[in-house]
């Protein structure tokens, strides 16, 4: 089983960016924990990050036929990107949306996710553990 973890804009700044909201864990730490937990669950996890919307769309489109599932934290693009939403819909790969904070209890503009409607699930609010919870849920779904 192959899973792709996509991280969007500004997530490369984790560990430095707003530690009161996101903690001190770096993106590399999160990626390593997801890779290791994936191996324990029998899944190979590839990780990828970009600050550029079009690159994320290209990565999603290139995933078709390669990956069984996708985990995505689109960052701020969650609330603005119709093209990322459309790319997820087009590839028809089970995708789980991840957020470290509870986007529904933050600023009003963050309450709406444009991608949630084309994802099989959304995991929010558990800081870096959101990634592991999303991975475990996706693996269970894919094994059915």
Coordinates of C-alpha atoms in Angstrom, one line a residue:
X1 CA 0.0 0.0 0.0
X2 CA 1.4 3.4 -1.0
X3 CA 0.3 6.6 0.5
X4 CA 1.4 10.2 -0.4
X5 CA 1.5 12.9 2.2
X6 CA 1.3 16.4 0.7
X7 CA 1.9 19.5 2.8
X8 CA 1.1 22.9 1.4
X9 CA 2.1 26.5 1.9
X10 CA 4.0 27.6 5.1
X11 CA 4.1 24.1 6.6
X12 CA 7.9 24.1 6.0
X13 CA 7.9 26.7 8.8
X14 CA 6.5 24.4 11.5
X15 CA 8.6 24.6 14.6
X16 CA 9.2 28.3 14.1
X17 CA 5.8 29.6 13.0
X18 CA 3.3 30.5 15.7
X19 CA 4.4 27.8 18.2
X20 CA 1.4 28.7 20.5
X21 CA -0.9 27.3 17.7
X22 CA 1.3 24.7 16.0
X23 CA 3.8 23.7 18.7
X24 CA 7.5 23.2 18.3
X25 CA 7.5 20.1 16.2
X26 CA 9.1 20.5 12.7
X27 CA 7.6 19.3 9.5
X28 CA 10.6 16.9 9.2
X29 CA 9.7 15.5 12.6
X30 CA 6.1 15.0 11.5
X31 CA 7.0 13.4 8.2
X32 CA 9.4 11.0 9.9
X33 CA 6.7 10.0 12.4
X34 CA 4.2 9.4 9.6
X35 CA 6.7 7.4 7.6
X36 CA 7.6 5.2 10.6
X37 CA 4.0 4.7 11.7
X38 CA 3.1 3.9 8.1
X39 CA 5.7 1.1 8.0
X40 CA 4.3 -0.3 11.2
X41 CA 0.9 -0.4 9.5
X42 CA 2.2 -1.9 6.3
X43 CA 2.1 1.2 4.3
X44 CA 4.9 2.9 2.4
X45 CA 4.5 6.7 2.8
X46 CA 6.1 9.3 0.5
X47 CA 6.2 12.9 1.7
X48 CA 6.2 16.1 -0.3
X49 CA 5.8 19.8 0.4
X50 CA 5.3 22.9 -1.7
X51 CA 4.4 26.5 -1.1
X52 CA 3.1 26.7 -4.7
X53 CA -0.5 26.0 -5.6
X54 CA 0.2 24.8 -9.1
X55 CA 2.9 22.4 -7.9
X56 CA 0.4 20.8 -5.5
X57 CA -2.0 20.4 -8.4
X58 CA 0.7 18.8 -10.5
X59 CA 1.7 16.4 -7.6
X60 CA -1.9 15.4 -7.1
X61 CA -2.4 14.7 -10.8
X62 CA 0.8 12.6 -11.0
X63 CA -0.4 10.5 -8.1
X64 CA -3.0 8.7 -10.2
X65 CA -2.1 5.1 -10.7
X66 CA 0.9 5.4 -8.2
X67 CA -0.7 5.9 -4.8
X68 CA -3.6 4.1 -3.0
X69 CA -4.3 7.0 -0.7
X70 CA -3.4 10.6 0.0
X71 CA -3.0 12.6 3.1
X72 CA -3.1 16.4 2.6
X73 CA -2.6 19.4 4.7
X74 CA -3.1 22.1 2.1
X75 CA -2.5 24.9 4.7
X76 CA -4.1 28.2 3.7
X77 CA -5.0 26.8 0.3
X78 CA -7.7 24.8 2.1
X79 CA -9.8 27.9 2.2
X80 CA -9.0 29.4 -1.2
X81 CA -8.1 26.8 -3.8
X82 CA -10.8 25.5 -6.1
X83 CA -8.0 24.0 -8.3
X84 CA -6.7 21.8 -5.5
X85 CA -10.2 20.7 -4.8
X86 CA -10.8 19.9 -8.5
X87 CA -7.5 18.0 -8.7
X88 CA -8.4 15.8 -5.7
X89 CA -11.8 15.1 -7.3
X90 CA -10.3 14.3 -10.7
X91 CA -7.8 11.7 -9.5
X92 CA -10.4 9.6 -7.5
X93 CA -7.9 8.5 -4.8
X94 CA -9.2 8.3 -1.2
X95 CA -7.9 11.5 0.4
X96 CA -7.9 12.6 4.0
X97 CA -7.7 16.3 4.9
X98 CA -5.4 17.2 7.9
X99 CA -5.1 20.3 10.0
X100 CA -3.1 20.7 13.2
X101 CA -5.5 23.2 14.6
X102 CA -9.3 23.1 14.7
X103 CA -10.1 25.3 11.7
X104 CA -13.7 25.5 12.8
X105 CA -12.8 27.3 16.0
X106 CA -10.4 29.8 14.5
X107 CA -11.0 32.9 12.4
X108 CA -14.2 33.0 10.4
X109 CA -12.4 32.7 7.0
X110 CA -10.8 29.4 8.1
X111 CA -14.2 27.7 8.9
X112 CA -14.8 26.8 5.2
X113 CA -12.7 24.1 3.6
X114 CA -13.0 24.0 -0.2
X115 CA -11.4 20.5 -0.3
X116 CA -13.4 18.7 2.4
X117 CA -16.2 17.9 0.1
X118 CA -14.0 15.7 -2.1
X119 CA -12.1 14.1 0.8
X120 CA -13.2 10.9 2.6
X121 CA -12.4 12.4 6.0
X122 CA -11.1 15.5 7.8
X123 CA -8.9 15.3 10.9
X124 CA -8.4 18.6 12.8
X125 CA -7.2 20.0 16.1
X126 CA -4.8 17.4 17.4
X127 CA -1.6 19.3 16.5
X128 CA 1.0 16.8 15.0
X129 CA -1.1 13.9 16.1
X130 CA -3.7 14.9 13.5
X131 CA -1.3 13.4 10.9
X132 CA -1.0 10.0 12.7
X133 CA -4.8 9.8 13.3
X134 CA -5.4 10.6 9.6
X135 CA -2.9 8.0 8.5
X136 CA -4.4 5.3 10.7
X137 CA -7.9 6.0 9.5
X138 CA -6.8 6.0 5.8
X139 CA -4.9 2.7 6.2
X140 CA -8.0 1.1 7.8
X141 CA -10.2 2.4 5.0
X142 CA -7.8 1.1 2.3
X143 CA -7.6 -2.3 3.9
X144 CA -11.3 -2.8 3.7

